[in-house]
Coordinates of N, CA and C in Angstrom, one line a residue:
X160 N 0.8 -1.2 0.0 CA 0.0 0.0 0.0 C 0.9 1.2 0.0
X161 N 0.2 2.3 -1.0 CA 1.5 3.6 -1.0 C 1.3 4.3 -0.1
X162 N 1.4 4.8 0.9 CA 1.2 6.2 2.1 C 1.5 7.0 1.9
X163 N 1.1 8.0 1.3 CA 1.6 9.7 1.6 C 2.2 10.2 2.6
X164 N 1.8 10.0 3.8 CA 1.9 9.9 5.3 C 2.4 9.3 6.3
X165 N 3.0 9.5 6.8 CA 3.2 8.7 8.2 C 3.1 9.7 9.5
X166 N 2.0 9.0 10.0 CA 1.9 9.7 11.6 C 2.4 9.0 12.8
X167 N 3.3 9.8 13.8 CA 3.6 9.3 14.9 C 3.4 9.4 16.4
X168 N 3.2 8.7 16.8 CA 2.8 8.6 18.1 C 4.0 8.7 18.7
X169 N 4.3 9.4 20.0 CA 5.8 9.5 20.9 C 5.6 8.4 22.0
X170 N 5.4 8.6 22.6 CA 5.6 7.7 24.4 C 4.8 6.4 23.9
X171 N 6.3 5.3 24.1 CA 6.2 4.0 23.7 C 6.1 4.0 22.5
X172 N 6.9 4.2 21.6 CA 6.6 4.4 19.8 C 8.0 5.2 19.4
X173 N 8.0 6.1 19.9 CA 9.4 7.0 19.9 C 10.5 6.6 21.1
X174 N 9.8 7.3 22.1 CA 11.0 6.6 23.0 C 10.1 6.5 24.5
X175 N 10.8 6.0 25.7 CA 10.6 5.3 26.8 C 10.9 6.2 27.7
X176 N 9.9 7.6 28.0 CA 10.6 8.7 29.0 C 9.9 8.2 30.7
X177 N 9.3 7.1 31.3 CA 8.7 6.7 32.1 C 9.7 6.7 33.3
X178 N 11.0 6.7 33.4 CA 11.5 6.4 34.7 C 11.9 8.2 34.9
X179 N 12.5 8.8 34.0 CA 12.5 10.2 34.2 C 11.5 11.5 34.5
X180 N 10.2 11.2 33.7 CA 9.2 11.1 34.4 C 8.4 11.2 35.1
X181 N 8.7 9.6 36.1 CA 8.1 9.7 37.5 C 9.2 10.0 38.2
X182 N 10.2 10.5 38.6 CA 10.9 11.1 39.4 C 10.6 12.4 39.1
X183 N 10.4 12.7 38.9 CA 10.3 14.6 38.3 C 8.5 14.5 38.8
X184 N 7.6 13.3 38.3 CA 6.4 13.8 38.8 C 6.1 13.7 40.1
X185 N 7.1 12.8 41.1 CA 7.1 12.9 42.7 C 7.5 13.8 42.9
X186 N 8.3 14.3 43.0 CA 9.2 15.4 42.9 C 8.2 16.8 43.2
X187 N 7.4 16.8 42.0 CA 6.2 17.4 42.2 C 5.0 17.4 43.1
X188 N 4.7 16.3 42.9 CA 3.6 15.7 43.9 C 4.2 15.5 45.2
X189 N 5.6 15.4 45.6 CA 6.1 15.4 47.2 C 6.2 16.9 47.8
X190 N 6.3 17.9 47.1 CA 6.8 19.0 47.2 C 5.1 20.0 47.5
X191 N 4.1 19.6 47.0 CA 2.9 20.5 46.7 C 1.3 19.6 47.3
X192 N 1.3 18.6 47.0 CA 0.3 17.9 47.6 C 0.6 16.5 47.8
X193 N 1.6 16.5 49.0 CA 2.2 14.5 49.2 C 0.8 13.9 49.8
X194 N -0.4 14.4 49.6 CA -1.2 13.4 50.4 C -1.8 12.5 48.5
X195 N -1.1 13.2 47.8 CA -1.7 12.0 46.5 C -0.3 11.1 46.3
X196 N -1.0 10.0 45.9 CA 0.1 8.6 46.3 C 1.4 8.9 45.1
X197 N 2.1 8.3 45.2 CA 3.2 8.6 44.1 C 3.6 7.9 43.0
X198 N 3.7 7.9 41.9 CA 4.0 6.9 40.8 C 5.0 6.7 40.4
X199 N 5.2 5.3 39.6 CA 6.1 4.7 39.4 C 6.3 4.5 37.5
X200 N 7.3 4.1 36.9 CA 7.5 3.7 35.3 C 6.6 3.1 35.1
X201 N 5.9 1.8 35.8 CA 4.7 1.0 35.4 C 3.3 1.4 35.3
X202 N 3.3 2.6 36.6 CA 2.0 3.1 36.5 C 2.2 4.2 35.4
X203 N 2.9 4.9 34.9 CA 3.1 5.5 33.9 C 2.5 5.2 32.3
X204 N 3.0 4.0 32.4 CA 3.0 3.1 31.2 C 1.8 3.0 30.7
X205 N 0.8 2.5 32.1 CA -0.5 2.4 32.1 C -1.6 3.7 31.6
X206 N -0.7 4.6 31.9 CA -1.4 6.1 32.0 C -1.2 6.5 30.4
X207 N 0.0 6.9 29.6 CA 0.6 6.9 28.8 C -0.4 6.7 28.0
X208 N -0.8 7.8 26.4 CA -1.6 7.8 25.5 C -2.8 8.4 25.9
X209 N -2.9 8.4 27.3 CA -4.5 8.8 27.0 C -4.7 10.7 27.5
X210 N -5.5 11.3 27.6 CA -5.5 12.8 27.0 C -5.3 13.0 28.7
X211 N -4.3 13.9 29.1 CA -3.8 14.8 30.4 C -4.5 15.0 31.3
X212 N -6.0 15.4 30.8 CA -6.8 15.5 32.0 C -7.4 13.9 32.5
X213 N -7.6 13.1 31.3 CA -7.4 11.4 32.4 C -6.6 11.3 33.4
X214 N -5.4 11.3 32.2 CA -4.5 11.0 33.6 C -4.6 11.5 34.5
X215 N -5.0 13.1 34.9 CA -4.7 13.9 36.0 C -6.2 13.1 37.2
X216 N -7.1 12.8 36.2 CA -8.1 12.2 37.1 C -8.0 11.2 37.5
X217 N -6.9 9.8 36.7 CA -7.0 8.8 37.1 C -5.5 8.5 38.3
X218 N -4.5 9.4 38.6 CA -3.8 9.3 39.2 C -3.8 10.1 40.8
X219 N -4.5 11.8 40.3 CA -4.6 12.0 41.5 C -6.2 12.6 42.3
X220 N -6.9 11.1 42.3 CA -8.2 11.1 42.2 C -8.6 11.9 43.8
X221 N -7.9 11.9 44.6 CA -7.6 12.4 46.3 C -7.9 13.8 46.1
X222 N -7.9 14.0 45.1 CA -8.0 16.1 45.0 C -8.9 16.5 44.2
X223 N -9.5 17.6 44.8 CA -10.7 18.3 43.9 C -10.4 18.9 42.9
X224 N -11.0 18.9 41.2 CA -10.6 19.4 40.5 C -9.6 19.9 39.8
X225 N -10.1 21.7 40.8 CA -9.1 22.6 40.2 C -7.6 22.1 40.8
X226 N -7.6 21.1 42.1 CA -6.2 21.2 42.3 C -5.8 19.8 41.6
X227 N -6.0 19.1 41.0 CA -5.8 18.4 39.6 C -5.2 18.8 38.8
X228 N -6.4 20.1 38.2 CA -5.2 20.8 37.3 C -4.4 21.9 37.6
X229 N -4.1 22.1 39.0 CA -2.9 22.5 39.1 C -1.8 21.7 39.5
X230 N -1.9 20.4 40.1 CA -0.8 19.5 39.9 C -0.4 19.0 38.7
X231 N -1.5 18.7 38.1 CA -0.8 18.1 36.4 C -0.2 19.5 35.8
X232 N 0.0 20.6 35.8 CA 0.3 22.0 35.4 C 2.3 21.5 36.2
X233 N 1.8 21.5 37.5 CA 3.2 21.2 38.0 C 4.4 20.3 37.7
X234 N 3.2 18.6 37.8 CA 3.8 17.9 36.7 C 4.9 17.9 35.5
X235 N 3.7 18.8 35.1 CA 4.5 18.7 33.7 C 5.3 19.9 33.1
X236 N 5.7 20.7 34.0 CA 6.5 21.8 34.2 C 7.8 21.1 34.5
X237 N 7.4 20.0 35.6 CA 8.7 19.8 36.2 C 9.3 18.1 34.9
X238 N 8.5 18.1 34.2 CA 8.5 16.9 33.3 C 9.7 17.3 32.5
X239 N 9.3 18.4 31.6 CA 9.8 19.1 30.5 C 11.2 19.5 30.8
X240 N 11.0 19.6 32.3 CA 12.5 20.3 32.7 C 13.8 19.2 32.9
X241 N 12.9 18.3 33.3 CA 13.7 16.9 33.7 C 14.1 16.1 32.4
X242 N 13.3 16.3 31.1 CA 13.7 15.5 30.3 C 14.6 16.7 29.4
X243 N 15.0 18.0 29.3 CA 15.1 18.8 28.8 C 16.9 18.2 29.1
X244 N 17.0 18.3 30.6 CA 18.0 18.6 31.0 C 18.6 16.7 31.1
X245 N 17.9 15.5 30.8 CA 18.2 14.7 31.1 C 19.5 14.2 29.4
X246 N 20.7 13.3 30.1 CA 21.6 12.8 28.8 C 21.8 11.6 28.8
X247 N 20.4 11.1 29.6 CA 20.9 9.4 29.3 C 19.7 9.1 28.0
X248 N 20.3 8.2 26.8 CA 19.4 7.8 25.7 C 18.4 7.1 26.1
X249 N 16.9 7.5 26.1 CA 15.7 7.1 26.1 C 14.4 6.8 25.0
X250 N 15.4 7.0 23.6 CA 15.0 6.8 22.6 C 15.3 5.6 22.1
X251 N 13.9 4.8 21.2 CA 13.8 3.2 21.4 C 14.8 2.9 19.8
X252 N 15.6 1.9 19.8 CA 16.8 1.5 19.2 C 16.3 1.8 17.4
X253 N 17.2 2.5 16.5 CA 16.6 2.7 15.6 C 15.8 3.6 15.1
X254 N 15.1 4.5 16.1 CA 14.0 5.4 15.6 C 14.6 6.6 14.7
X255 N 15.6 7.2 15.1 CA 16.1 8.6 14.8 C 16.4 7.9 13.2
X256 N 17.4 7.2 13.1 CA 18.4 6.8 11.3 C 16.9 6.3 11.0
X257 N 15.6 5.8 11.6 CA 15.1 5.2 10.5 C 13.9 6.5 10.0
X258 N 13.5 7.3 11.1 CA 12.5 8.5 10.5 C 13.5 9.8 9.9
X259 N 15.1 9.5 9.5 CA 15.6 10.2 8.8 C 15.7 9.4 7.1
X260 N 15.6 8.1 7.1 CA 15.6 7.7 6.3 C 14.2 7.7 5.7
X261 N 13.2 7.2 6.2 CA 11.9 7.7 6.1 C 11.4 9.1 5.6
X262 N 12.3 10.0 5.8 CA 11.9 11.4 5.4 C 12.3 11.5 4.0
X263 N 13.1 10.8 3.5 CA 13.8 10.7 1.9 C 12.4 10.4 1.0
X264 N 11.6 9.9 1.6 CA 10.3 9.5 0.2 C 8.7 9.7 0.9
X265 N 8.5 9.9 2.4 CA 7.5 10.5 3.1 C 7.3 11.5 3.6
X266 N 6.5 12.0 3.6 CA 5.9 13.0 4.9 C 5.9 12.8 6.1
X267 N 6.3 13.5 6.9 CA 6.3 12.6 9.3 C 5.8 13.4 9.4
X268 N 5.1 13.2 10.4 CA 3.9 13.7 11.2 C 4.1 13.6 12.6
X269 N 3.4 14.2 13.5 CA 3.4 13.4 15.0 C 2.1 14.1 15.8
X270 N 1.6 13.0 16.2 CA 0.2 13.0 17.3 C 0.5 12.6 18.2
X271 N 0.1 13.3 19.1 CA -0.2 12.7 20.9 C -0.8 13.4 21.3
X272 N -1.2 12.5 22.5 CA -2.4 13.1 23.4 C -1.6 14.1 24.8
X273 N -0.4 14.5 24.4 CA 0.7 15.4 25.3 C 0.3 16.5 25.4
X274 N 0.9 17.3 26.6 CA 0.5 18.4 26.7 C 1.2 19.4 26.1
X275 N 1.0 20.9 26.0 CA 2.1 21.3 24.6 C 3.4 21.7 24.9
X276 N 4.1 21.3 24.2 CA 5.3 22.1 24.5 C 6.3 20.8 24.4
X277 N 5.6 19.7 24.7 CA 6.4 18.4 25.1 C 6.9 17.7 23.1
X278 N 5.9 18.3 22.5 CA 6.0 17.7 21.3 C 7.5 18.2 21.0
X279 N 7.8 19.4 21.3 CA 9.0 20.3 20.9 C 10.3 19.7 21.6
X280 N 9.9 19.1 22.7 CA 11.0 18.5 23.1 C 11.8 17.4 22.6
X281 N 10.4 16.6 22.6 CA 11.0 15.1 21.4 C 11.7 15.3 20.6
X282 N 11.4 16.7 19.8 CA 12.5 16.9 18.3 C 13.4 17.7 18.1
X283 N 13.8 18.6 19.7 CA 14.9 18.9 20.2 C 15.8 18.1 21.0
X284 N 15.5 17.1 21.9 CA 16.6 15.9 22.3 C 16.7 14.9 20.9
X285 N 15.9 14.8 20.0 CA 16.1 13.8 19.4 C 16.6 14.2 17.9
X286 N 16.5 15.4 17.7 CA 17.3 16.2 16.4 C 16.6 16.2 14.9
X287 N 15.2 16.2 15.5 CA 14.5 15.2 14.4 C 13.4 16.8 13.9
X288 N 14.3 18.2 13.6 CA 13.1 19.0 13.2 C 13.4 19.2 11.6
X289 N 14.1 18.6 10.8 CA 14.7 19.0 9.7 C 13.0 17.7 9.0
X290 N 13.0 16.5 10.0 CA 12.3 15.5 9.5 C 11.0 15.9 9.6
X291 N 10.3 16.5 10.4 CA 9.2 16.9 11.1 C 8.6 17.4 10.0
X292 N 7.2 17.4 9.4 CA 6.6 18.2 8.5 C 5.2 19.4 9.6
X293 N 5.0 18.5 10.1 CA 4.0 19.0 11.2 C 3.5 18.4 12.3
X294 N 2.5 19.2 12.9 CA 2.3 17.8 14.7 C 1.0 18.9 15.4
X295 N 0.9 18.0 16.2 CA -0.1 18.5 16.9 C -0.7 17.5 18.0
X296 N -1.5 18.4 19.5 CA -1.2 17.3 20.9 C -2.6 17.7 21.3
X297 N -3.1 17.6 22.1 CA -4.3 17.5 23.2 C -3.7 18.9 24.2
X298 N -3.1 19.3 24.3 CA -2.5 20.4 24.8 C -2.7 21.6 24.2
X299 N -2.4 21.4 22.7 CA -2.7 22.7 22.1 C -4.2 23.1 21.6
X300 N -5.2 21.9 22.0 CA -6.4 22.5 21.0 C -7.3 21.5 21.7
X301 N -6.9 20.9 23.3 CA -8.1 19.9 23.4 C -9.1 18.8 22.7
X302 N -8.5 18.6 21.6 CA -9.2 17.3 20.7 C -8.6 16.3 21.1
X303 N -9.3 15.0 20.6 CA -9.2 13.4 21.5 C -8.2 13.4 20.5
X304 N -7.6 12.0 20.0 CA -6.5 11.5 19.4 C -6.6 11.9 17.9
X305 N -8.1 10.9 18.0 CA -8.1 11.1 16.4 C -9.0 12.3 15.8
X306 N -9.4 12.9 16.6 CA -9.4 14.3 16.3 C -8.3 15.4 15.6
X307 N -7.4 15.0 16.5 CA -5.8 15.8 15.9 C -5.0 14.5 14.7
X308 N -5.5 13.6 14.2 CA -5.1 12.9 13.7 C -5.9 13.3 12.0
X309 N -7.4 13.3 12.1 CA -8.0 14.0 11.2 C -7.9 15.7 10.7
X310 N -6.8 16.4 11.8 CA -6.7 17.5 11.4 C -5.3 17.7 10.9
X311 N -4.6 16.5 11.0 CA -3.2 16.9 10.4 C -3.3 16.2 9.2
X312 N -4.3 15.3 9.0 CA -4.7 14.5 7.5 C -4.8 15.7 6.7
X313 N -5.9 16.6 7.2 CA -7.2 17.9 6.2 C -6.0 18.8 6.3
X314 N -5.2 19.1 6.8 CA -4.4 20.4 7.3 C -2.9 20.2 6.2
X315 N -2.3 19.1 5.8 CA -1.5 18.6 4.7 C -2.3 17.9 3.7
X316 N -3.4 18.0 3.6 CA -4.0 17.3 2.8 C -3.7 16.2 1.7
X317 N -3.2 14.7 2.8 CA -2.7 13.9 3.1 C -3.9 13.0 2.5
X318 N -3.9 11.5 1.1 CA -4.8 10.9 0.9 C -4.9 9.7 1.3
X319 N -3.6 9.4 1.5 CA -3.2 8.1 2.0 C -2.2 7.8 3.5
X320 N -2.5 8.4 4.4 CA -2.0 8.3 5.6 C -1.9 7.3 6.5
X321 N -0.9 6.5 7.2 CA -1.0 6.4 8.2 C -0.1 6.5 9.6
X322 N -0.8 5.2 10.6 CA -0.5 6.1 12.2 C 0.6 5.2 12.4
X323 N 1.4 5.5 13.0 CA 2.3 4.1 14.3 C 2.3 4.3 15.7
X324 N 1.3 3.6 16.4 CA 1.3 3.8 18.2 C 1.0 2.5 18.7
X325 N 1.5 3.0 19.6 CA 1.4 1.5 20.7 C 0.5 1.3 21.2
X326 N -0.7 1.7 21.6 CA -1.9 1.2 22.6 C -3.4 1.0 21.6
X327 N -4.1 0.7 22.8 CA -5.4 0.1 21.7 C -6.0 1.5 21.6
X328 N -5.8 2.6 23.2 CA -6.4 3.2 22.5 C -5.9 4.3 21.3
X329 N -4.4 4.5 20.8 CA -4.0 4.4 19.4 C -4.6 3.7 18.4
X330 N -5.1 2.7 18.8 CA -5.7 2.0 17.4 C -7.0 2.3 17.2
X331 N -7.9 2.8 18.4 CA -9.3 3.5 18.3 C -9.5 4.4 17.6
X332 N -8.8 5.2 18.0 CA -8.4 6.8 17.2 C -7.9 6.7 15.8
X333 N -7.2 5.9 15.3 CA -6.7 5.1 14.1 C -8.7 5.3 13.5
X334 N -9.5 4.1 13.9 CA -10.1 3.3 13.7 C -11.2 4.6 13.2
X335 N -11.5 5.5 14.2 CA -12.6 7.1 14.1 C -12.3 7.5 13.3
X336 N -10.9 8.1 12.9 CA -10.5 8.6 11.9 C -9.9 8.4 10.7
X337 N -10.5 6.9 10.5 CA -10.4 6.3 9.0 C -9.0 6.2 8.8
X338 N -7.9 5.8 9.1 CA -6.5 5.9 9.3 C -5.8 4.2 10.0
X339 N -5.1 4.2 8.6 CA -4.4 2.4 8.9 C -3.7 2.8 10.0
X340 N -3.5 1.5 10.6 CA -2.5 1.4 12.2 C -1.4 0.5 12.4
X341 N -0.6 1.1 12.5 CA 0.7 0.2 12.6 C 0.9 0.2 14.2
X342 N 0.9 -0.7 14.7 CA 1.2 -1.3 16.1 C 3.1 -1.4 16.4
X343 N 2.9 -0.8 17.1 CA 4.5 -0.7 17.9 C 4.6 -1.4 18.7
X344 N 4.3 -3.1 18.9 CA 4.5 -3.8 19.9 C 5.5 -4.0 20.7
X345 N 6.3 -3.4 20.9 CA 7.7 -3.2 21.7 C 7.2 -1.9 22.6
X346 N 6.2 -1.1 22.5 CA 5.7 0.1 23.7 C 4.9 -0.2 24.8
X347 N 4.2 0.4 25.2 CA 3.5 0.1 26.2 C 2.0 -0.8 26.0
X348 N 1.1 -1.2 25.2 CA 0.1 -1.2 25.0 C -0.2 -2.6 24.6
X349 N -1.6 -3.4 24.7 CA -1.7 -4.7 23.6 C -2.9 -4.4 22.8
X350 N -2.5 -4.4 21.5 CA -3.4 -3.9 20.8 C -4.4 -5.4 19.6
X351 N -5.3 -5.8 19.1 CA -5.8 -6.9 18.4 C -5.9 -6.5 17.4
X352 N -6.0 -5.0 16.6 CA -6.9 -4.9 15.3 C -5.6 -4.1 14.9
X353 N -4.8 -4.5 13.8 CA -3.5 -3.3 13.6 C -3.7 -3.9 12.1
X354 N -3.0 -2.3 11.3 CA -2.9 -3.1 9.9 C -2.1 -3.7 9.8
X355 N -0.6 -3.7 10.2 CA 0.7 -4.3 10.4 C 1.2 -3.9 11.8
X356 N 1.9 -4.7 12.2 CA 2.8 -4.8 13.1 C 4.4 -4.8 13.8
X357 N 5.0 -4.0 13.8 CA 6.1 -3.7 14.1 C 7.1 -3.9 15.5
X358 N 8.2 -4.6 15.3 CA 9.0 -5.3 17.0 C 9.7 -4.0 17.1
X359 N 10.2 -3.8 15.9 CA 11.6 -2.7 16.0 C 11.0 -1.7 14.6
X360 N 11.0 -0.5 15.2 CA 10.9 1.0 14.4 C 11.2 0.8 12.8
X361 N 12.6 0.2 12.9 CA 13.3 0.2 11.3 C 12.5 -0.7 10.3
X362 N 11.6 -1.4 10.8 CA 10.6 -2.5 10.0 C 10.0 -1.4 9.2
X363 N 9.4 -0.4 10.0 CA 8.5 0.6 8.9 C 9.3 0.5 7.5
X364 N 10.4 1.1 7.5 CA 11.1 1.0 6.3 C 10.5 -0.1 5.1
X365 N 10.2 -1.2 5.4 CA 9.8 -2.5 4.6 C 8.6 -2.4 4.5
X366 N 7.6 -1.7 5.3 CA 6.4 -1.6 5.4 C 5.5 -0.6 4.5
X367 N 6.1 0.5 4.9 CA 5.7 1.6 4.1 C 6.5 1.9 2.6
X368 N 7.2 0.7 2.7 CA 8.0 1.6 1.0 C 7.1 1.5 -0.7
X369 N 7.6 1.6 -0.7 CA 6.1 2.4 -1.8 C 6.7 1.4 -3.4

């Protein structure tokens, strides 16, 4: 099949920022409200993909609202800074040479359900803005996955697109927004319904070549 497109999903797909993280989101949460419990890479993992205010509800359920979203605000203040400043490689083996190779005959894209600012980070630690054609998160405009999936389709006017993410619910959002799904089964997620399947990033290569 030819793709115009390739869209990317970051956390579990790009790279594994889960242990960096949750030390930066205790860190937060010890310092401002330690009566919400503290997380770990696993509970992360679990959380990972789905849109910021979930998470914020499903982790620190002990707090009313508005202080929700001022913890997740903190969070992820203290996230950006931790992974800004972090030099140990957290990116999954292969991804950078293969979405530079991939840029020689496609379009890259990137979706997440991230809050904003984080998208910029990915492709400042990872050197990947020359690759980048466009992107867009749940941070900058509050749409579900495939909401921002269908707006980076209409917005490049893209006919043949598709996604690569790790979770099912990546594959849902896939599924809404009429958009094939390539499963990253090496990330976080177990997904049943994928168009293809990928262990290691550089497979795309074989997958998408036209």
């Amino acid at each position: 099949m030819k793709f115009d497109g390739i869209i990317l999903d970051i956390d579990g797909t790009i790279w594994d920022t889960t242990p960096v993280v949750a030390e930066a989101w205790n860190n937060a949460i010890t310092a401002n409200f330690p009566q919400v419990p503290l997380v770990n890479a696993d509970i992360l993992k679990g959380q990972f993909g789905k849109p910021m205010n979930v998470i914020a509800d499903n982790l620190f359920s002990v707090l009313p609202e508005n202080e929700k979203a001022q913890l997740l605000k903190l969070c992820c203040a203290a996230e950006q800074k931790a992974l800004s400043e972090n030099t140990k490689n957290i990116t999954f083996s292969n991804v950078v040479e293969t979405i530079a190779e991939l840029s020689k005959t496609h379009k890259l894209f990137i979706v997440s359900n991230c809050q904003s600012g984080y998208i910029e980070v990915v492709i400042e630690k990872n050197h990947l803005s020359q690759f980048i054609t466009d992107s867009e998160c749940f941070g900058n405009n509050g749409n579900q996955k495939d909401e921002n999936i269908s707006l980076i389709v209409k917005r490049n006017n893209l006919k043949n697109p598709v996604y690569v993410g790790d979770t099912a619910g990546d594959a849902e959002a896939c599924k809404k927004a009429d958009v094939p799904f390539i499963w990253a089964s090496y990330g976080f997620g177990k997904v049943d319904e994928f168009f293809a399947k990928i262990t290691d990033f550089s497979q795309l290569l074989e997958i998408v070549k036209n």
